[in-house]
Amino acid sequence: MRSTEITPDKDGEQVTLAGWVHEVRDLGGLVFIVLRDREGFIQITLPKKAVEREVFNRARKISRESVIKVEGIVKREDKAPNGFEIIPKTIEVLNGSSAPLPLEVTEKVPAELDTRLDNRFMDLRRPKVSAIFRIKSQVVRSIREFLYEEGFIEVQTPKIVSTATEGGTELFPISYFEREAFLNQSPQLYKQILMSAGFEKVLEIGPIFRAEEHNTTRHLNEATSVDIEMSFTDHEGVMKLLERLVAKVYADIIEKCDKFLKILEIKLEVPEVPFPRISYSSAIEIASKSQEIPWGEDLDLQALKTIGAEIGGFYFITEWPTKIKPFYVMPFEDEKISKSFDLMHGYIELASGAQREHRYEKLVEAIKAKGLHPESFEFYLKAFRYGMPPHAGWGLGLERFVMAMLDLGNIREAMIFPRDRVRLSP
Ligand code: ATP
Ligand code: MG
């Protein structure tokens, strides 16, 4: 049984529980064990007179964080945390824990993030930490449910690839038998090929690998991307889908994760749709309060902070200069600007998307204009010569989304085992 399945009205019933010893309090004639399982805490009470001597003597010596199995009787007790306690008949130590502990599981002593990540198995035993991943799990589930409902087909594309998606430098090379290969930085090219295949709406939730040299609080070297691609629509169409998805996920989390939001002391509200749309040009105007950004340059962190502070919450930055977006974005008739957008939350970019260039000749030109070689994209370009429909899509960073939702100060908090510039283990 799990702790949450027991209630005071089970008074007198026999139950079996298993979990970790969160705390042992020995008051001489009375010993309390706080048992922790996945769902919460339960008080095991051992009055010296009411339990067998052997059980009593063993209980008081159990080390914290040992795994135990308890068989006992539920007793209604108004003074106990959940309104009941368990009077044990037997306590079996399934596996003892060593001491001292590498990390405190009780919230009493704060620990450095590095220490926590080095001992992640133990860090994750803390309710505040595991709550993040219980919510993240529901986020993924809600995203899937929403997109399946919308008719998306979930796919898996290769993570070992021969070319860079965007020809960037942010690639991890690997050895692939006698050749060099790379870890994929995005499923972009593959999900587009699937538009030519006639899949019409595809979804992929999978890892992306970025050899980002810099160590920031919003970059990981391995992140999870929620990617969609959709035919017969444009950038507007997929922006509307994205904002509806965000609102639906928030509504689900509020409804289904109340317990975890309470543990994290977070109050969520469903964001109002549609989100504001700010063009790149007006964004640099807002940013000019803190610094001058020449038209055509990317928005740096300081600029995004100024814009984020002004607008707040969720918003889109649209109509980006074509030259700072990847080759596959579709330009407007005025080719300086593109049908691209970023979904922002405050100063943090959560997603990038665009209508894509589906015209073969234009696409080849765009690849060349970025100084890349069309030959290395032949596997991709081929799909554009035999009936590629117009299409659009986006990639949403899952950890960034969770970070924004739960107001986490560091993206590492949203990844169970994060990979960063220095961390490769655990
Ligand atoms: P940024 O400019 O913030 O580094 P990006 O524009 O390089 O991000 P995209 O290529 O647009 O990122 O990827 C789509 C989404 O994937 C981003 O909006 C972000 O949410 C997420 N993402 C990209 N790179 C990382 C990373 N290194 N760590 C975590 N999430 C990332
Ligand atoms: Mg981006």
mmCIF file of N, CA and C in Angstrom, residues 116-193:
data_model
loop_
_atom_site.group_PDB
_atom_site.id
_atom_site.type_symbol
_atom_site.label_atom_id
_atom_site.label_comp_id
_atom_site.label_asym_id
_atom_site.label_seq_id
_atom_site.Cartn_x
_atom_site.Cartn_y
_atom_site.Cartn_z
ATOM 1 N N ARG A 116 24.073 18.378 -4.532
ATOM 2 C CA ARG A 116 22.785 17.727 -4.756
ATOM 3 C C ARG A 116 22.828 16.869 -6.015
ATOM 4 N N LEU A 117 23.412 17.413 -7.067
ATOM 5 C CA LEU A 117 23.448 16.674 -8.331
ATOM 6 C C LEU A 117 24.412 15.485 -8.250
ATOM 7 N N ASP A 118 25.482 15.632 -7.473
ATOM 8 C CA ASP A 118 26.413 14.509 -7.285
ATOM 9 C C ASP A 118 25.721 13.353 -6.574
ATOM 10 N N ASN A 119 24.746 13.684 -5.756
ATOM 11 C CA ASN A 119 24.006 12.668 -4.990
ATOM 12 C C ASN A 119 22.534 12.714 -5.382
ATOM 13 N N ARG A 120 22.302 12.729 -6.682
ATOM 14 C CA ARG A 120 20.957 12.984 -7.181
ATOM 15 C C ARG A 120 19.945 11.956 -6.668
ATOM 16 N N PHE A 121 20.356 10.678 -6.575
ATOM 17 C CA PHE A 121 19.409 9.649 -6.101
ATOM 18 C C PHE A 121 18.826 10.042 -4.750
ATOM 19 N N MET A 122 19.658 10.689 -3.949
ATOM 20 C CA MET A 122 19.212 11.057 -2.615
ATOM 21 C C MET A 122 18.471 12.391 -2.647
ATOM 22 N N ASP A 123 18.964 13.293 -3.483
ATOM 23 C CA ASP A 123 18.317 14.596 -3.662
ATOM 24 C C ASP A 123 16.866 14.403 -4.111
ATOM 25 N N LEU A 124 16.674 13.407 -4.979
ATOM 26 C CA LEU A 124 15.340 13.144 -5.533
ATOM 27 C C LEU A 124 14.391 12.533 -4.507
ATOM 28 N N ARG A 125 14.932 12.125 -3.365
ATOM 29 C CA ARG A 125 14.047 11.627 -2.309
ATOM 30 C C ARG A 125 13.349 12.784 -1.607
ATOM 31 N N ARG A 126 13.860 14.014 -1.834
ATOM 32 C CA ARG A 126 13.239 15.167 -1.173
ATOM 33 C C ARG A 126 11.951 15.529 -1.905
ATOM 34 N N PRO A 127 10.867 15.661 -1.147
ATOM 35 C CA PRO A 127 9.562 15.925 -1.778
ATOM 36 C C PRO A 127 9.567 17.125 -2.722
ATOM 37 N N LYS A 128 10.304 18.173 -2.378
ATOM 38 C CA LYS A 128 10.326 19.359 -3.232
ATOM 39 C C LYS A 128 11.011 19.090 -4.561
ATOM 40 N N VAL A 129 11.949 18.182 -4.549
ATOM 41 C CA VAL A 129 12.665 17.872 -5.789
ATOM 42 C C VAL A 129 11.851 16.893 -6.628
ATOM 43 N N SER A 130 11.332 15.869 -5.970
ATOM 44 C CA SER A 130 10.569 14.894 -6.765
ATOM 45 C C SER A 130 9.276 15.510 -7.311
ATOM 46 N N ALA A 131 8.743 16.517 -6.614
ATOM 47 C CA ALA A 131 7.522 17.185 -7.103
ATOM 48 C C ALA A 131 7.739 17.772 -8.497
ATOM 49 N N ILE A 132 8.941 18.299 -8.736
ATOM 50 C CA ILE A 132 9.243 18.886 -10.049
ATOM 51 C C ILE A 132 9.082 17.825 -11.139
ATOM 52 N N PHE A 133 9.569 16.620 -10.854
ATOM 53 C CA PHE A 133 9.541 15.578 -11.887
ATOM 54 C C PHE A 133 8.187 14.891 -12.007
ATOM 55 N N ARG A 134 7.404 14.954 -10.949
ATOM 56 C CA ARG A 134 6.033 14.474 -11.048
ATOM 57 C C ARG A 134 5.243 15.431 -11.948
ATOM 58 N N ILE A 135 5.512 16.717 -11.803
ATOM 59 C CA ILE A 135 4.846 17.708 -12.658
ATOM 60 C C ILE A 135 5.355 17.589 -14.094
ATOM 61 N N LYS A 136 6.671 17.416 -14.241
ATOM 62 C CA LYS A 136 7.228 17.283 -15.593
ATOM 63 C C LYS A 136 6.610 16.081 -16.316
ATOM 64 N N SER A 137 6.424 15.011 -15.597
ATOM 65 C CA SER A 137 5.806 13.816 -16.174
ATOM 66 C C SER A 137 4.403 14.132 -16.687
ATOM 67 N N GLN A 138 3.654 14.873 -15.892
ATOM 68 C CA GLN A 138 2.295 15.240 -16.323
ATOM 69 C C GLN A 138 2.335 16.226 -17.488
ATOM 70 N N VAL A 139 3.344 17.082 -17.522
ATOM 71 C CA VAL A 139 3.488 18.021 -18.650
ATOM 72 C C VAL A 139 3.632 17.218 -19.943
ATOM 73 N N VAL A 140 4.508 16.227 -19.921
ATOM 74 C CA VAL A 140 4.731 15.408 -21.120
ATOM 75 C C VAL A 140 3.444 14.675 -21.505
ATOM 76 N N ARG A 141 2.778 14.135 -20.509
ATOM 77 C CA ARG A 141 1.542 13.413 -20.773
ATOM 78 C C ARG A 141 0.475 14.324 -21.388
ATOM 79 N N SER A 142 0.359 15.533 -20.834
ATOM 80 C CA SER A 142 -0.641 16.486 -21.345
ATOM 81 C C SER A 142 -0.310 16.917 -22.772
ATOM 82 N N ILE A 143 0.972 17.126 -23.023
ATOM 83 C CA ILE A 143 1.388 17.517 -24.377
ATOM 84 C C ILE A 143 0.990 16.410 -25.352
ATOM 85 N N ARG A 144 1.318 15.170 -24.982
ATOM 86 C CA ARG A 144 0.979 14.039 -25.860
ATOM 87 C C ARG A 144 -0.522 13.957 -26.081
ATOM 88 N N GLU A 145 -1.276 14.032 -24.989
ATOM 89 C CA GLU A 145 -2.733 13.909 -25.111
ATOM 90 C C GLU A 145 -3.292 14.995 -26.018
ATOM 91 N N PHE A 146 -2.831 16.217 -25.816
ATOM 92 C CA PHE A 146 -3.314 17.338 -26.614
ATOM 93 C C PHE A 146 -2.995 17.121 -28.097
ATOM 94 N N LEU A 147 -1.761 16.764 -28.374
ATOM 95 C CA LEU A 147 -1.357 16.647 -29.779
ATOM 96 C C LEU A 147 -1.948 15.398 -30.452
ATOM 97 N N TYR A 148 -2.111 14.331 -29.704
ATOM 98 C CA TYR A 148 -2.765 13.138 -30.277
ATOM 99 C C TYR A 148 -4.204 13.489 -30.648
ATOM 100 N N GLU A 149 -4.832 14.236 -29.744
ATOM 101 C CA GLU A 149 -6.206 14.682 -29.963
ATOM 102 C C GLU A 149 -6.312 15.543 -31.230
ATOM 103 N N GLU A 150 -5.245 16.293 -31.486
ATOM 104 C CA GLU A 150 -5.200 17.156 -32.673
ATOM 105 C C GLU A 150 -4.803 16.383 -33.936
ATOM 106 N N GLY A 151 -4.595 15.096 -33.802
ATOM 107 C CA GLY A 151 -4.291 14.280 -34.971
ATOM 108 C C GLY A 151 -2.816 14.126 -35.308
ATOM 109 N N PHE A 152 -1.956 14.405 -34.352
ATOM 110 C CA PHE A 152 -0.513 14.261 -34.614
ATOM 111 C C PHE A 152 -0.065 12.806 -34.500
ATOM 112 N N ILE A 153 0.909 12.464 -35.328
ATOM 113 C CA ILE A 153 1.496 11.122 -35.308
ATOM 114 C C ILE A 153 2.851 11.248 -34.617
ATOM 115 N N GLU A 154 3.067 10.434 -33.605
ATOM 116 C CA GLU A 154 4.339 10.527 -32.890
ATOM 117 C C GLU A 154 5.397 9.698 -33.611
ATOM 118 N N VAL A 155 6.558 10.318 -33.813
ATOM 119 C CA VAL A 155 7.635 9.623 -34.542
ATOM 120 C C VAL A 155 8.943 9.683 -33.753
ATOM 121 N N GLN A 156 9.881 8.839 -34.182
ATOM 122 C CA GLN A 156 11.223 8.844 -33.611
ATOM 123 C C GLN A 156 12.209 8.968 -34.769
ATOM 124 N N THR A 157 13.010 10.022 -34.754
ATOM 125 C CA THR A 157 13.986 10.209 -35.830
ATOM 126 C C THR A 157 15.392 9.984 -35.277
ATOM 127 N N PRO A 158 16.378 9.771 -36.160
ATOM 128 C CA PRO A 158 17.714 9.403 -35.678
ATOM 129 C C PRO A 158 18.385 10.488 -34.842
ATOM 130 N N LYS A 159 19.115 10.032 -33.856
ATOM 131 C CA LYS A 159 19.898 10.956 -33.036
ATOM 132 C C LYS A 159 21.368 10.891 -33.448
ATOM 133 N N ILE A 160 21.715 9.906 -34.252
ATOM 134 C CA ILE A 160 23.070 9.835 -34.814
ATOM 135 C C ILE A 160 22.917 10.272 -36.261
ATOM 136 N N VAL A 161 23.601 11.343 -36.625
ATOM 137 C CA VAL A 161 23.393 11.907 -37.961
ATOM 138 C C VAL A 161 24.728 12.235 -38.631
ATOM 139 N N SER A 162 24.655 12.446 -39.942
ATOM 140 C CA SER A 162 25.887 12.733 -40.677
ATOM 141 C C SER A 162 26.132 14.218 -40.884
ATOM 142 N N THR A 163 25.062 15.035 -40.813
ATOM 143 C CA THR A 163 25.252 16.486 -40.990
ATOM 144 C C THR A 163 24.563 17.262 -39.890
ATOM 145 N N ALA A 164 25.054 18.481 -39.732
ATOM 146 C CA ALA A 164 24.434 19.392 -38.775
ATOM 147 C C ALA A 164 23.107 19.860 -39.335
ATOM 148 N N THR A 165 22.146 20.105 -38.438
ATOM 149 C CA THR A 165 20.857 20.637 -38.873
ATOM 150 C C THR A 165 21.040 22.013 -39.487
ATOM 151 N N GLU A 166 21.796 22.828 -38.798
ATOM 152 C CA GLU A 166 21.918 24.215 -39.221
ATOM 153 C C GLU A 166 23.346 24.560 -39.590
ATOM 154 N N GLY A 167 24.170 23.542 -39.729
ATOM 155 C CA GLY A 167 25.564 23.789 -40.066
ATOM 156 C C GLY A 167 26.312 24.505 -38.956
ATOM 157 N N GLY A 168 25.799 24.446 -37.764
ATOM 158 C CA GLY A 168 26.402 25.183 -36.655
ATOM 159 C C GLY A 168 27.629 24.496 -36.089
ATOM 160 N N THR A 169 28.170 25.119 -35.096
ATOM 161 C CA THR A 169 29.366 24.560 -34.461
ATOM 162 C C THR A 169 28.978 23.809 -33.194
ATOM 163 N N GLU A 170 27.702 23.862 -32.864
ATOM 164 C CA GLU A 170 27.278 23.291 -31.588
ATOM 165 C C GLU A 170 27.032 21.798 -31.657
ATOM 166 N N LEU A 171 27.954 21.076 -32.295
ATOM 167 C CA LEU A 171 27.743 19.651 -32.521
ATOM 168 C C LEU A 171 28.725 18.796 -31.747
ATOM 169 N N PHE A 172 28.252 17.659 -31.276
ATOM 170 C CA PHE A 172 29.149 16.693 -30.655
ATOM 171 C C PHE A 172 29.529 15.653 -31.695
ATOM 172 N N PRO A 173 30.794 15.599 -32.073
ATOM 173 C CA PRO A 173 31.201 14.559 -33.021
ATOM 174 C C PRO A 173 31.326 13.218 -32.289
ATOM 175 N N ILE A 174 31.003 12.157 -32.986
ATOM 176 C CA ILE A 174 31.197 10.816 -32.416
ATOM 177 C C ILE A 174 31.828 9.946 -33.502
ATOM 178 N N SER A 175 32.433 8.847 -33.111
ATOM 179 C CA SER A 175 32.985 7.993 -34.156
ATOM 180 C C SER A 175 31.957 6.912 -34.478
ATOM 181 N N TYR A 176 31.687 6.803 -35.762
ATOM 182 C CA TYR A 176 30.672 5.856 -36.219
ATOM 183 C C TYR A 176 31.387 4.879 -37.151
ATOM 184 N N PHE A 177 31.870 3.769 -36.602
ATOM 185 C CA PHE A 177 32.735 2.847 -37.343
ATOM 186 C C PHE A 177 33.892 3.627 -37.967
ATOM 187 N N GLU A 178 34.033 3.565 -39.324
ATOM 188 C CA GLU A 178 35.200 4.275 -39.880
ATOM 189 C C GLU A 178 34.913 5.733 -40.238
ATOM 190 N N ARG A 179 33.690 6.199 -39.902
ATOM 191 C CA ARG A 179 33.344 7.574 -40.263
ATOM 192 C C ARG A 179 33.110 8.457 -39.049
ATOM 193 N N GLU A 180 33.070 9.756 -39.307
ATOM 194 C CA GLU A 180 32.682 10.673 -38.244
ATOM 195 C C GLU A 180 31.174 10.917 -38.356
ATOM 196 N N ALA A 181 30.528 10.951 -37.232
ATOM 197 C CA ALA A 181 29.093 11.284 -37.219
ATOM 198 C C ALA A 181 28.877 12.298 -36.102
ATOM 199 N N PHE A 182 27.634 12.691 -35.898
ATOM 200 C CA PHE A 182 27.325 13.681 -34.873
ATOM 201 C C PHE A 182 26.065 13.284 -34.109
ATOM 202 N N LEU A 183 25.954 13.824 -32.909
ATOM 203 C CA LEU A 183 24.694 13.685 -32.176
ATOM 204 C C LEU A 183 23.776 14.803 -32.675
ATOM 205 N N ASN A 184 22.539 14.467 -32.927
ATOM 206 C CA ASN A 184 21.639 15.437 -33.566
ATOM 207 C C ASN A 184 21.285 16.602 -32.633
ATOM 208 N N GLN A 185 21.365 17.811 -33.190
ATOM 209 C CA GLN A 185 21.036 18.989 -32.391
ATOM 210 C C GLN A 185 19.546 19.322 -32.466
ATOM 211 N N SER A 186 18.831 18.677 -33.392
ATOM 212 C CA SER A 186 17.395 18.927 -33.560
ATOM 213 C C SER A 186 16.829 17.950 -34.588
ATOM 214 N N PRO A 187 15.573 17.555 -34.456
ATOM 215 C CA PRO A 187 14.987 16.654 -35.462
ATOM 216 C C PRO A 187 14.467 17.407 -36.688
ATOM 217 N N GLN A 188 14.788 18.697 -36.773
ATOM 218 C CA GLN A 188 14.254 19.585 -37.805
ATOM 219 C C GLN A 188 14.179 18.976 -39.210
ATOM 220 N N LEU A 189 15.327 18.540 -39.724
ATOM 221 C CA LEU A 189 15.343 18.111 -41.129
ATOM 222 C C LEU A 189 14.494 16.860 -41.324
ATOM 223 N N TYR A 190 14.516 15.970 -40.355
ATOM 224 C CA TYR A 190 13.754 14.716 -40.481
ATOM 225 C C TYR A 190 12.250 14.943 -40.397
ATOM 226 N N LYS A 191 11.853 15.826 -39.492
ATOM 227 C CA LYS A 191 10.403 16.041 -39.389
ATOM 228 C C LYS A 191 9.889 16.726 -40.646
ATOM 229 N N GLN A 192 10.738 17.530 -41.297
ATOM 230 C CA GLN A 192 10.326 18.145 -42.569
ATOM 231 C C GLN A 192 10.206 17.095 -43.676
ATOM 232 N N ILE A 193 11.157 16.164 -43.697
ATOM 233 C CA ILE A 193 11.095 15.094 -44.703
ATOM 234 C C ILE A 193 9.765 14.332 -44.561
#
